[in-house]
Short mmCIF file of C-alpha atoms in Angstrom, two decimals:
data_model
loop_
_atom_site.label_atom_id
_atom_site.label_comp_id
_atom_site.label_asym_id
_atom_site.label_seq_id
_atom_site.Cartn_x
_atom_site.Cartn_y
_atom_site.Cartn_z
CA UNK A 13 -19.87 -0.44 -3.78
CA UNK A 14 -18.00 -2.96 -2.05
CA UNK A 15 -16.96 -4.76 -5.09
CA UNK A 16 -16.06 -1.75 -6.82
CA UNK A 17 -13.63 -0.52 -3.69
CA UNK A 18 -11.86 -4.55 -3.78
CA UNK A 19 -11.30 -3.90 -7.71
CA UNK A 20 -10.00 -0.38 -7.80
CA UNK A 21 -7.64 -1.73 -4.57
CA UNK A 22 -6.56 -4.70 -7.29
CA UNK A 23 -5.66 -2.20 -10.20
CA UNK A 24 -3.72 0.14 -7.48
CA UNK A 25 -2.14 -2.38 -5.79
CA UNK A 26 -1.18 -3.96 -9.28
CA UNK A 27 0.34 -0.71 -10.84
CA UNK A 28 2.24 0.23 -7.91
CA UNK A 29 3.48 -3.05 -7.65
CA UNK A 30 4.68 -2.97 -11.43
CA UNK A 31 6.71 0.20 -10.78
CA UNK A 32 8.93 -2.09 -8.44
CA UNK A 33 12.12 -3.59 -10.60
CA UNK A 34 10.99 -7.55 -8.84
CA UNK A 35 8.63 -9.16 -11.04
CA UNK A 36 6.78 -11.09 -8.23
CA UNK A 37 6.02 -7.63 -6.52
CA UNK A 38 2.87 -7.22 -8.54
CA UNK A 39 1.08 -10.21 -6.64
CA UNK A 40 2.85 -8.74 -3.18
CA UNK A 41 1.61 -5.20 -3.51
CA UNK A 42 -2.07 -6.35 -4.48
CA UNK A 43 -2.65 -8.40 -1.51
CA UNK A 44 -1.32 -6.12 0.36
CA UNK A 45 -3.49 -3.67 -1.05
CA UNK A 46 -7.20 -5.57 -1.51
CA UNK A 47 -6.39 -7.12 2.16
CA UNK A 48 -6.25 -3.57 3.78
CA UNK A 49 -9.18 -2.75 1.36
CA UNK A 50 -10.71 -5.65 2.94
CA UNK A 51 -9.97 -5.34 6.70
CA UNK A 52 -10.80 -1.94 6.52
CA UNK A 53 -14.47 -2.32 4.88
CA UNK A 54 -14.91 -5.02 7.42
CA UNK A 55 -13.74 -2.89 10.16
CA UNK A 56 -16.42 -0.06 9.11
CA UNK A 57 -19.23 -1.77 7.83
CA UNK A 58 -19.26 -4.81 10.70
CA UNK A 59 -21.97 -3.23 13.20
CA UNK A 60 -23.71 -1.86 10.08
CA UNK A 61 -24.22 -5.09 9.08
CA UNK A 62 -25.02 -6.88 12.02
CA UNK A 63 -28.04 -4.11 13.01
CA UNK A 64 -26.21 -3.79 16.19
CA UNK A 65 -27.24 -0.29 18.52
CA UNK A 66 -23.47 0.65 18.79
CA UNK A 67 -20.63 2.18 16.65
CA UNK A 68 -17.93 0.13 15.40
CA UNK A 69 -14.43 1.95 16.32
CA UNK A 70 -12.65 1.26 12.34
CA UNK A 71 -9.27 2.69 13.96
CA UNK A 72 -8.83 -0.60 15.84
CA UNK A 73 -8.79 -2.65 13.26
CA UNK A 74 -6.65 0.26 10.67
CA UNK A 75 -3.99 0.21 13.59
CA UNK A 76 -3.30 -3.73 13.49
CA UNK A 77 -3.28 -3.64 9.56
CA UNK A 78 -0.03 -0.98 10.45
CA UNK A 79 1.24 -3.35 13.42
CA UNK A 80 1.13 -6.25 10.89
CA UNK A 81 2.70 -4.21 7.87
CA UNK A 82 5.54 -3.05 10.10
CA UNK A 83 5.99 -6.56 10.49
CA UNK A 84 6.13 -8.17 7.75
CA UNK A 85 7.88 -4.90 6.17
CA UNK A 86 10.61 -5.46 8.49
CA UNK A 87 11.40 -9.11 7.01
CA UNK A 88 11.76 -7.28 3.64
CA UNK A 89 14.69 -5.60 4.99
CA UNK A 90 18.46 -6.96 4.90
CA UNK A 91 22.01 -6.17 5.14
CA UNK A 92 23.82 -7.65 2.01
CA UNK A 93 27.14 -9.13 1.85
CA UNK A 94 28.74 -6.15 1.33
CA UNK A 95 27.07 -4.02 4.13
CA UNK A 96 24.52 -2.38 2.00
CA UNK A 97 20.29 -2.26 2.86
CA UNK A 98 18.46 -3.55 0.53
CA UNK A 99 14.90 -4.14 0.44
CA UNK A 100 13.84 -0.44 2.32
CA UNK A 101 12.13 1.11 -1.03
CA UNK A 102 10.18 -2.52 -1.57
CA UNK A 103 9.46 -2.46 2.52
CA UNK A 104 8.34 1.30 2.14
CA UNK A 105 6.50 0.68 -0.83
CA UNK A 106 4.20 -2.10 1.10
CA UNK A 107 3.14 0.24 3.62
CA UNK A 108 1.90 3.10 1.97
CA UNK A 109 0.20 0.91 -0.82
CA UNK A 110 -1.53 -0.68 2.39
CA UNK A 111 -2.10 2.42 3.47
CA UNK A 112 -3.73 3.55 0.06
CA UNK A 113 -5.46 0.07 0.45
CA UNK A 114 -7.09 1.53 3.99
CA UNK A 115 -8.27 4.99 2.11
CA UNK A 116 -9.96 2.67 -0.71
CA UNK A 117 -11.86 0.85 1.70
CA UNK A 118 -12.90 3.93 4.01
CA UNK A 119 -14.28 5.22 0.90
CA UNK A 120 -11.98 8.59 1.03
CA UNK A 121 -11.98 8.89 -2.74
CA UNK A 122 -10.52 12.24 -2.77
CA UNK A 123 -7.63 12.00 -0.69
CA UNK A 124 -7.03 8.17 -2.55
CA UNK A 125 -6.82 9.83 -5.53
CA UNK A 126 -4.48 12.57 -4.47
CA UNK A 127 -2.12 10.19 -2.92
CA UNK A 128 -1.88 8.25 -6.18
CA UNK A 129 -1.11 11.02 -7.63
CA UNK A 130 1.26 12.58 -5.99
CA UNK A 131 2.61 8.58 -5.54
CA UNK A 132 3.39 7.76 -9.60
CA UNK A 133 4.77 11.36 -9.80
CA UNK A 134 6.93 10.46 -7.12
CA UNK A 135 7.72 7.55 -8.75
CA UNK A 136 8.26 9.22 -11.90
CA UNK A 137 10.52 12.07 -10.54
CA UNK A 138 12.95 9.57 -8.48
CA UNK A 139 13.08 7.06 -11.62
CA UNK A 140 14.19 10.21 -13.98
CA UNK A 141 16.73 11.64 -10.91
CA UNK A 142 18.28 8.34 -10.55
CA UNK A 143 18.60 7.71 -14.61
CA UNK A 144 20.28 11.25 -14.43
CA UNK A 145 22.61 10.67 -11.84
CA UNK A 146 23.48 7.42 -13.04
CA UNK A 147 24.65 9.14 -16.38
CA UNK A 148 26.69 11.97 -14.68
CA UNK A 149 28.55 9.84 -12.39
CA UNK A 150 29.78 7.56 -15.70
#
């Protein structure tokens, strides 16, 4: 089972990191992915494995993979030469695909699956909007 959660994270973190326009965001977005995939099985299965009496808390470890995503999310952003953000979608995109990442490796298939949904038709919609809005403004 554990195998098959650190796959599916790889094809998730793969495809949503194929949407993105930067052609190294692939490899970015399925770290990011398999390592909350990762953290998060560790974080639930750690006094399972260890045949310890007591619980495991897997919200202490789900709240530093957030900490650390806010942090390295916030290096993704920037203020280009001529004042504009850049880097926000890309920054925003890393932390819910962590996020999805965390709901892989809790094993909360139904709600992964509805958030990838409702994720590439997000993605679809926006892409479409933008291709319109691009042609009526020409």
């Amino acid at each position: 089972m554990i195998l098959f959660k650190l796959v599916l994270s790889t094809f998730v973190g793969l495809a949503i990191g194929l949407i993105h326009k930067d052609k190294n965001a692939s490899r970015v977005f399925t770290l990011i992915c398999v390592g909350a995939t990762l953290a998060t099985i560790i974080s639930v299965e750690f006094f399972r494995l260890i045949d310890m009496p007591w619980h495991s808390d897997p919200a202490r470890i789900a709240a530093q993979i957030i900490s650390a995503l806010g942090f390295i999310c916030a290096g993704f952003i920037w203020i280009s030469d001529n004042k504009k953000v850049k880097g926000l979608s890309q920054s925003a995109g890393l932390w819910y695909t962590a996020i999805i990442g965390m709901l892989i490796g809790a094993s909360l298939s139904s709600l992964t699956w509805a958030v990838l949904i409702f994720v590439f038709l997000f993605y679809i919609t926006t892409m479409n909007i933008a291709k319109i809005l691009k042609n009526l403004i020409k």
